[in-house]
Coordinates of C-alpha atoms and ligand atoms in Angstrom, one line a residue:
Chain C
M1 CA 185.3 132.9 211.2
K2 CA 183.7 129.5 211.3
N3 CA 186.1 126.9 210.1
S4 CA 186.4 128.5 206.7
W5 CA 190.1 127.5 206.7
T6 CA 189.7 123.8 206.2
G7 CA 190.2 122.9 202.6
G8 CA 191.6 126.3 202.0
E9 CA 195.0 125.1 203.2
S10 CA 195.7 122.3 200.9
A11 CA 199.4 123.3 201.0
C12 CA 200.7 120.0 202.2
L13 CA 199.9 117.9 199.1
D14 CA 203.2 116.4 198.3
S15 CA 204.0 116.7 194.6
P16 CA 203.9 113.5 192.7
E17 CA 207.3 112.1 192.0
D18 CA 206.3 111.1 188.4
G19 CA 209.0 108.4 188.0
L20 CA 211.9 110.8 188.7
A21 CA 213.9 108.3 190.6
V22 CA 213.6 105.8 187.8
A23 CA 214.6 108.4 185.2
V24 CA 217.7 109.1 187.2
H25 CA 218.4 105.4 187.6
R26 CA 218.2 105.0 183.8
R27 CA 220.4 108.0 183.4
E28 CA 217.9 109.8 181.2
A29 CA 219.1 113.1 179.9
G30 CA 218.3 116.0 182.3
A31 CA 216.7 113.7 185.0
F32 CA 219.2 114.4 187.7
E33 CA 219.1 118.1 186.8
R34 CA 215.4 118.0 187.3
L35 CA 215.8 116.3 190.7
V36 CA 218.3 119.0 191.8
E37 CA 216.0 121.8 190.5
R38 CA 213.1 120.3 192.4
Y39 CA 214.7 119.7 195.7
E40 CA 217.8 121.8 196.2
S41 CA 216.0 124.8 197.8
S42 CA 213.9 122.7 200.1
L43 CA 216.9 120.6 201.2
Y44 CA 219.0 123.6 201.7
N45 CA 216.4 125.4 203.8
Y46 CA 215.9 122.2 205.8
A47 CA 219.7 121.8 206.4
H48 CA 219.8 125.4 207.4
G49 CA 217.0 124.9 209.8
I50 CA 219.0 122.2 211.6
L51 CA 222.5 123.6 211.3
Q52 CA 221.8 127.4 211.4
N53 CA 224.8 128.0 209.1
T54 CA 224.7 128.7 205.4
F55 CA 228.1 127.2 204.7
D56 CA 227.4 123.9 206.4
A57 CA 224.0 123.8 204.8
Q58 CA 225.4 124.1 201.4
E59 CA 228.1 121.4 202.0
V60 CA 225.5 119.0 203.4
V61 CA 223.2 119.5 200.4
Q62 CA 226.0 118.9 197.9
D63 CA 227.0 115.8 199.8
A64 CA 223.4 114.6 199.9
M65 CA 223.0 115.1 196.1
V66 CA 226.2 113.2 195.4
R67 CA 225.0 110.3 197.6
A68 CA 221.5 110.4 196.0
H69 CA 223.0 110.2 192.5
R70 CA 225.2 107.3 193.5
A71 CA 222.5 105.4 195.2
L72 CA 219.9 105.8 192.4
T73 CA 222.3 105.1 189.5
R74 CA 224.5 102.4 191.1
Q75 CA 223.2 101.0 194.3
Y76 CA 219.4 100.6 193.8
D77 CA 217.9 98.5 191.1
E78 CA 215.0 99.8 189.0
E79 CA 212.3 98.2 191.1
R80 CA 213.6 99.9 194.3
C81 CA 213.7 103.2 192.5
A82 CA 210.2 102.8 191.3
T83 CA 208.8 102.3 194.8
L84 CA 211.1 104.8 196.5
A85 CA 209.4 107.7 198.3
L86 CA 211.9 110.1 196.8
R87 CA 211.1 113.2 198.8
P88 CA 211.3 111.8 202.3
W89 CA 214.3 109.7 201.2
L90 CA 216.2 112.8 200.1
F91 CA 215.2 114.6 203.3
R92 CA 216.3 111.7 205.4
T93 CA 219.7 111.5 203.7
T94 CA 220.1 115.2 204.3
R95 CA 219.0 114.8 207.9
N96 CA 221.6 112.1 208.6
L97 CA 224.3 114.2 207.2
C98 CA 223.2 117.2 209.2
L99 CA 223.1 115.2 212.4
N100 CA 226.6 113.8 211.8
R101 CA 227.9 117.2 211.3
R102 CA 226.3 118.5 214.4
R103 CA 227.6 115.7 216.4
S104 CA 231.1 116.3 215.2
K105 CA 230.8 120.0 215.8
T106 CA 229.0 120.6 219.0
R107 CA 228.6 119.0 222.3
E108 CA 225.5 121.1 223.0
L109 CA 223.0 119.3 225.2
E110 CA 219.7 119.0 223.6
R111 CA 216.7 120.2 225.6
P112 CA 213.9 117.6 225.1
L113 CA 210.6 118.9 223.9
H114 CA 208.8 119.4 227.2
E115 CA 205.1 118.9 227.9
F116 CA 202.7 121.7 227.1
D117 CA 199.7 123.1 228.9
D118 CA 196.2 123.1 227.4
N119 CA 195.9 126.8 227.0
R120 CA 195.3 128.5 223.8
L121 CA 198.3 128.6 221.6
G122 CA 198.2 132.4 221.2
P123 CA 198.8 134.5 218.2
F124 CA 202.3 134.8 216.8
V125 CA 202.7 137.9 214.8
G126 CA 200.4 140.7 214.8
G127 CA 199.7 144.1 213.4
A128 CA 202.4 144.6 210.8
H129 CA 201.2 147.2 208.4
S130 CA 204.3 148.7 206.9
D131 CA 207.1 146.9 205.1
L132 CA 209.4 147.9 207.8
E133 CA 207.2 146.3 210.5
R134 CA 207.0 143.2 208.4
R135 CA 210.8 143.0 208.0
E136 CA 211.2 143.4 211.7
E137 CA 208.7 140.6 212.3
T138 CA 210.5 138.3 209.9
E139 CA 213.8 139.0 211.6
L140 CA 212.3 138.3 215.1
L141 CA 210.7 135.2 213.8
R142 CA 214.1 134.0 212.4
R143 CA 215.8 134.8 215.7
A144 CA 213.1 133.1 217.8
L145 CA 213.4 130.0 215.6
S146 CA 217.2 129.9 215.9
I147 CA 217.1 129.6 219.7
L148 CA 214.7 126.6 219.7
P149 CA 216.0 123.1 220.4
V150 CA 217.1 121.5 217.2
E151 CA 214.1 119.1 217.1
A152 CA 211.7 121.9 217.2
R153 CA 213.5 123.9 214.5
E154 CA 213.6 120.8 212.3
L155 CA 209.9 120.1 212.7
I156 CA 208.8 123.7 212.1
T157 CA 211.0 123.9 209.0
L158 CA 209.6 120.7 207.6
R159 CA 206.0 121.3 208.5
F160 CA 205.6 125.1 208.0
M161 CA 208.3 126.1 205.6
E162 CA 208.5 123.0 203.4
E163 CA 204.8 122.2 204.0
M164 CA 205.4 118.5 204.2
S165 CA 202.6 116.1 205.2
Y166 CA 202.7 114.4 208.6
G167 CA 203.1 111.1 206.7
D168 CA 206.3 112.3 204.9
I169 CA 207.7 113.9 208.0
A170 CA 207.2 110.7 209.9
K171 CA 209.1 108.9 207.2
T172 CA 211.8 111.5 207.3
V173 CA 212.5 111.6 211.0
G174 CA 211.5 108.1 211.8
T175 CA 208.6 108.4 214.1
S176 CA 204.8 107.7 214.2
E177 CA 202.4 110.3 212.9
A178 CA 200.6 110.3 216.3
A179 CA 203.8 111.1 218.2
L180 CA 204.7 113.7 215.6
R181 CA 201.4 115.7 216.1
G182 CA 202.3 116.2 219.7
K183 CA 205.8 117.2 218.9
V184 CA 204.8 119.7 216.3
F185 CA 202.4 121.3 218.6
R186 CA 205.0 121.5 221.4
S187 CA 207.4 123.0 218.9
L188 CA 204.8 125.7 218.1
K189 CA 204.4 126.4 221.8
L190 CA 208.1 126.8 222.1
L191 CA 208.3 129.2 219.1
R192 CA 205.4 131.1 220.5
D193 CA 207.2 131.4 223.9
A194 CA 210.4 132.5 222.3
L195 CA 208.6 135.2 220.3
E196 CA 206.8 136.4 223.4
K197 CA 210.1 136.9 225.2
K198 CA 211.2 139.0 222.3
G199 CA 208.0 141.0 222.4
V200 CA 206.5 140.2 219.0
A201 CA 203.6 138.0 220.0
H202 CA 200.7 140.1 221.2
A203 CA 198.2 138.5 223.5
V204 CA 194.8 139.3 222.1
Chain P
M1 CA 187.6 114.8 222.9
R2 CA 189.6 116.9 225.4
C3 CA 191.3 120.1 224.6
R4 CA 194.8 118.7 224.6
N5 CA 193.9 116.0 222.2
V6 CA 192.3 118.6 220.0
L7 CA 195.3 120.9 220.1
T8 CA 197.6 118.2 218.8
R9 CA 195.2 117.6 215.9
I10 CA 194.4 121.1 214.7
D11 CA 197.4 121.4 212.5
A12 CA 196.7 118.1 210.8
L13 CA 193.0 119.3 210.5
R14 CA 194.3 122.5 208.8
T15 CA 195.6 120.4 205.9
N16 CA 192.9 117.7 205.8
E17 CA 195.2 115.1 207.1
L18 CA 192.9 113.6 209.8
A19 CA 190.8 110.6 209.3
A20 CA 187.1 111.4 208.7
G21 CA 185.9 110.3 212.1
E22 CA 188.7 112.1 213.9
A23 CA 188.2 115.3 212.0
Q24 CA 184.5 115.1 212.8
E25 CA 185.3 114.9 216.6
V26 CA 187.7 117.8 216.4
H27 CA 185.2 119.9 214.5
E28 CA 182.6 119.2 217.2
H29 CA 185.0 120.3 219.9
L30 CA 186.0 123.5 218.0
G31 CA 182.3 124.4 217.7
K32 CA 182.0 124.5 221.5
C33 CA 185.5 125.5 222.7
H34 CA 186.5 129.1 221.9
D35 CA 190.2 128.7 223.0
C36 CA 190.8 125.7 220.7
E37 CA 189.1 127.4 217.8
E38 CA 191.3 130.5 218.3
S39 CA 194.4 128.2 218.6
L40 CA 193.6 126.9 215.1
N41 CA 193.5 130.4 213.8
D42 CA 196.8 131.0 215.5
V43 CA 198.3 128.0 213.7
V44 CA 197.0 129.2 210.4
A45 CA 198.5 132.6 210.9
L46 CA 201.8 131.1 212.0
A47 CA 202.1 128.8 209.1
R48 CA 201.8 131.9 206.8
S49 CA 204.5 133.8 208.7
V50 CA 206.9 131.0 209.0
R51 CA 206.6 130.1 205.3
S52 CA 208.0 133.6 204.5
I53 CA 211.2 133.1 206.4
A54 CA 212.4 130.1 204.3
I55 CA 215.8 130.8 202.8
K56 CA 217.1 130.1 199.4
P57 CA 220.4 128.6 198.5
P58 CA 223.1 130.7 196.8
K59 CA 222.7 130.7 193.0
S60 CA 226.2 129.1 192.6
M61 CA 224.9 125.9 194.3
R62 CA 222.8 124.7 191.4
A63 CA 225.7 125.1 189.0
S64 CA 228.0 123.1 191.2
L65 CA 225.4 120.4 191.8
T66 CA 224.6 119.9 188.2
A67 CA 228.1 120.5 186.8
T68 CA 229.0 117.8 184.5
D69 CA 232.5 116.6 184.8
R70 CA 234.2 115.9 181.5
F71 CA 236.9 113.5 180.4
D72 CA 239.4 113.3 177.6
V73 CA 242.1 110.9 176.5
V74 CA 245.7 111.9 176.4
D75 CA 248.1 109.9 174.3
A76 CA 251.3 109.0 176.2
G77 CA 253.6 107.2 173.7
G78 CA 250.8 105.1 172.3
R79 CA 249.2 104.4 175.7
P80 CA 245.9 106.1 176.5
I81 CA 245.8 108.2 179.7
F82 CA 242.2 108.9 180.8
V83 CA 241.8 112.4 182.3
A84 CA 238.7 113.7 184.1
F85 CA 238.4 117.4 184.6
S86 CA 236.0 120.2 185.6
N87 CA 236.1 123.9 185.0
R88 CA 238.3 124.2 188.1
G89 CA 241.0 121.7 187.1
L90 CA 242.1 118.0 186.9
R91 CA 239.8 115.6 188.8
M92 CA 241.2 112.2 188.0
I93 CA 243.9 110.6 186.0
H94 CA 244.1 106.9 185.1
T95 CA 246.2 104.7 182.9
G96 CA 243.4 102.2 182.6
S97 CA 242.5 99.9 179.8
S98 CA 239.1 101.2 178.6
E99 CA 236.8 104.2 178.7
E100 CA 234.1 102.2 180.3
E101 CA 236.4 101.1 183.2
F102 CA 237.4 104.7 183.7
R103 CA 233.8 106.0 183.8
T104 CA 232.7 103.3 186.2
M105 CA 235.6 104.0 188.5
Y106 CA 234.8 107.7 188.4
G107 CA 231.2 107.2 189.1
E108 CA 231.9 104.9 192.0
R109 CA 234.3 107.4 193.5
F110 CA 232.4 110.7 193.0
G111 CA 228.8 109.7 192.2
R112 CA 228.8 111.6 189.0
E113 CA 228.7 110.9 185.3
L114 CA 231.4 111.9 182.8
V115 CA 230.8 113.2 179.4
R116 CA 233.4 113.5 176.6
G117 CA 235.0 116.9 176.4
A118 CA 238.2 118.6 175.2
L119 CA 240.9 118.9 177.8
P120 CA 242.1 122.5 178.0
E121 CA 245.6 123.0 176.6
R122 CA 247.1 124.0 179.9
L123 CA 245.8 120.9 181.7
R124 CA 246.9 118.7 178.8
R125 CA 250.5 120.1 179.1
Q126 CA 250.5 119.4 182.8
V127 CA 249.3 115.9 182.4
A128 CA 251.8 115.2 179.6
A129 CA 254.7 116.6 181.6
A130 CA 253.7 114.7 184.8
V131 CA 253.3 111.4 182.9
E132 CA 256.8 111.9 181.5
G133 CA 258.0 112.2 185.1
E134 CA 258.7 115.9 184.8
G135 CA 257.8 118.1 187.8
V136 CA 254.6 120.0 187.5
D137 CA 254.7 123.4 189.2
R138 CA 251.4 124.4 190.7
P139 CA 249.2 121.8 189.2
V140 CA 245.6 122.9 188.4
V141 CA 243.5 120.4 190.3
D142 CA 239.9 120.2 191.5
L143 CA 240.2 117.7 194.4
E144 CA 237.8 116.7 197.1
G145 CA 238.7 115.6 200.6
S146 CA 239.4 116.8 204.1
E147 CA 241.7 119.7 205.0
F148 CA 244.4 117.2 206.0
E149 CA 244.1 115.4 202.7
Q150 CA 244.5 118.6 200.8
T151 CA 247.5 119.5 202.9
V152 CA 249.2 116.2 202.3
L153 CA 248.6 116.3 198.6
G154 CA 250.0 119.8 198.5
I155 CA 253.2 118.6 200.3
L156 CA 253.6 115.8 197.8
T157 CA 253.6 118.2 194.9
R158 CA 256.7 119.8 196.4
I159 CA 258.8 116.7 196.4
P160 CA 261.3 117.2 193.5
R161 CA 261.6 114.8 190.6
G162 CA 264.3 112.2 191.3
E163 CA 263.9 112.4 195.1
V164 CA 262.0 110.5 197.6
R165 CA 260.6 111.2 201.1
T166 CA 259.2 108.9 203.7
Y167 CA 255.5 108.6 204.8
S168 CA 256.5 109.8 208.3
W169 CA 258.2 112.8 206.9
V170 CA 255.1 113.8 205.0
A171 CA 253.0 113.3 208.2
Q172 CA 255.3 115.5 210.1
Q173 CA 255.3 118.2 207.4
A174 CA 251.5 118.1 207.5
G175 CA 251.5 118.8 211.2
R176 CA 250.3 115.4 212.3
P177 CA 253.5 113.3 212.9
K178 CA 251.5 110.3 214.2
A179 CA 249.3 110.2 211.1
V180 CA 251.7 108.0 209.1
R181 CA 249.1 105.4 208.2
A182 CA 246.6 108.2 207.2
V183 CA 249.3 109.6 204.9
G184 CA 249.7 106.2 203.3
N185 CA 245.9 105.9 202.8
I186 CA 245.8 109.3 201.2
C187 CA 248.6 108.4 198.8
A188 CA 246.8 105.2 198.0
R189 CA 243.6 107.1 197.3
N190 CA 245.3 109.8 195.2
V191 CA 243.2 110.2 192.0
V192 CA 245.7 112.3 190.2
P193 CA 248.9 110.2 190.1
F194 CA 251.9 111.7 188.4
V195 CA 250.5 115.2 188.8
V196 CA 250.5 114.7 192.5
P197 CA 253.6 112.4 192.7
C198 CA 252.6 110.0 195.4
H199 CA 255.1 107.6 193.9
R200 CA 257.9 109.7 195.5
V201 CA 256.8 108.6 199.0
V202 CA 258.4 105.5 200.4
P203 CA 258.5 103.6 203.7
A204 CA 261.3 104.6 206.1
G205 CA 262.4 101.0 206.5
G206 CA 263.4 100.6 202.9
G207 CA 261.8 99.3 199.7
V208 CA 259.6 101.4 197.4
G209 CA 256.3 100.5 199.2
N210 CA 252.8 100.2 197.9
Y211 CA 251.4 101.8 194.8
A212 CA 248.0 101.9 193.2
F213 CA 249.4 100.5 190.0
G214 CA 251.7 98.0 191.8
S215 CA 255.2 98.3 193.4
E216 CA 256.9 97.4 190.1
V217 CA 255.4 100.3 188.4
K218 CA 256.4 102.5 191.3
R219 CA 260.0 101.3 191.1
A220 CA 260.1 101.8 187.3
L221 CA 258.8 105.4 187.7
L222 CA 261.4 106.2 190.3
E223 CA 264.2 104.7 188.3
R224 CA 263.2 106.6 185.3
E225 CA 263.5 109.8 187.3
G226 CA 267.0 108.8 188.4
V227 CA 266.3 107.6 191.9
P228 CA 268.9 105.0 192.7
V229 CA 266.4 102.5 194.1
D230 CA 268.8 99.6 194.5
E231 CA 271.3 101.8 196.3
L232 CA 268.6 103.1 198.6
E233 CA 267.5 99.6 199.5
E234 CA 271.1 98.6 200.3
M235 CA 271.4 101.6 202.6
A236 CA 268.0 100.9 204.2
G237 CA 269.3 97.4 204.8
K238 CA 272.2 98.8 206.8
G239 CA 269.9 101.2 208.6
I240 CA 271.3 104.2 206.9
R241 CA 268.8 107.0 206.6
F242 CA 270.8 110.2 206.1
I243 CA 273.9 111.3 204.3
G244 CA 276.1 114.2 205.6
S245 CA 279.0 116.2 204.1
R246 CA 282.1 116.7 206.2
T247 CA 282.9 120.0 204.4
T248 CA 279.5 121.7 205.1
H249 CA 278.5 119.6 208.2
I250 CA 275.0 119.4 206.7
F251 CA 273.0 116.2 206.5
C252 CA 270.4 115.2 204.0
F253 CA 268.0 112.6 202.7
P254 CA 270.1 110.4 200.5
T255 CA 268.2 111.5 197.4
C256 CA 268.5 115.2 198.1
R257 CA 270.1 116.9 195.2
D258 CA 272.7 118.4 197.6
A259 CA 273.5 115.0 199.1
R260 CA 274.2 113.3 195.8
R261 CA 277.0 115.8 195.1
I262 CA 278.9 114.7 198.2
R263 CA 281.9 112.6 197.0
G264 CA 284.3 110.1 198.5
D265 CA 285.8 110.8 201.9
N266 CA 283.4 113.8 202.4
R267 CA 280.5 111.5 202.6
V268 CA 279.3 110.3 206.0
A269 CA 276.3 108.0 206.7
F270 CA 273.9 108.4 209.7
H271 CA 271.3 106.0 211.1
D272 CA 269.2 108.7 212.6
E273 CA 268.9 112.4 213.3
E274 CA 270.3 112.1 216.8
E275 CA 273.5 110.6 215.5
A276 CA 273.9 113.4 213.0
T277 CA 273.3 116.2 215.5
K278 CA 275.6 114.6 218.1
K279 CA 278.4 114.7 215.6
G280 CA 277.7 118.4 214.9
F281 CA 275.8 118.1 211.7
R282 CA 272.8 120.4 210.9
P283 CA 269.8 119.4 208.8
C284 CA 269.6 120.5 205.2
K285 CA 267.2 123.4 204.6
R286 CA 266.2 122.0 201.2
C287 CA 265.2 118.4 202.1
Q288 CA 264.4 119.0 205.8
P289 CA 265.5 115.6 207.0
A290 CA 265.0 116.6 210.7
A291 CA 261.3 116.2 210.2
A292 CA 261.7 112.5 209.3
Ligands
LIG1 ZN1 189.2 123.1 223.7
LIG2 ZN1 269.2 118.0 201.5

């Protein structure tokens, strides 16, 4: 398998925004509905990644959408809407609401993303053949993710579930792309460690 | 390039997000280093697995996000009353001047648009009754706000027509006796006046207090309901807060239906709860003055 994967994984291409923010600003019929349709699942999954609670995730997304509508129709002028990077902006709004909610709910100390060694990352899931095995793997993966530090959960959600580019993630969480690469890799290491403890990851 | 620099770049390489020169260097390293190459394969496999555990929102969420709130105009003796409502109930009532003003106000408060719709008959009856100063039993409302806010609004709906309570009494009833100012703010923010009769809450020190439509309107509303506003102010001036009956030995808020039946020599005034209890009077169960 000689690098046949590059180019094959063009998943991270962010969809063009095709003037959606401006359409919402102008209150065009169906524009806000289109925005909701396009982003509600992603924002919900993201909020859930951070909060690990479906009820809270739903409330946060509803709040984020109300704020987005208010900002686009009343607070921002057309020029600002035209130049707005809508996707990271929506994720950032959702993120702030999630973090506020976490702060008010828990006093849990965050473990910082620690340094990693230079060893091979290691395979994550292996050898699922039946549906049952696949379901078990999925469940273990969910549980492993749920015990990671919030920053790692967030990055894995954005990068691997939402398939967001490094550029957009950097805009969402407010960091440089270079720093982000390190953090994403450390998050992967943590996930891999968590899976190994649960006996899913097989060393090959 | 060293292994650790390669490892932090393999994921960006996977999606072609590295600059050409950087990508070239990583490729060269991968050609020579088995561990790093395998790590790339691990990331590719992981990306696939993790993608499959993304969760979807409940179907009901879309409906509530894109729900369009509607509005209608109710005629109240020639005066237009603007009413916003959803499928779940009343959302805003305003005796404003124009449709545009109402829509702007609603948008600023809730970040949503209003479209013209027909107010369901049941809601229309409730609004009409409330605007006339009649009590509305179990108003159908769809209000936002914190748990405390909801509790306070619920308490307000139970203050009978023609009676008033104090802000501190409401705070006490809501379980947060110190939150008097918060209760005042909630009353001021009340988007469904009349239906949730915030005009029936007054300061303990006398006067009718603030109102979104002005103190004069509040006074007029209370007088229309039969609240003896002048008499109350006179009492407040003398520091009188409760009225008791010598026959029953029960004390009340002055506007309590029971208190207003007490005549002549049977009537006794109290400055506070302590004075009443000391003289052997019990608080009325209906108006619950002890929680003032
Ligand atoms: Zn290497
Ligand atoms: Zn009474």
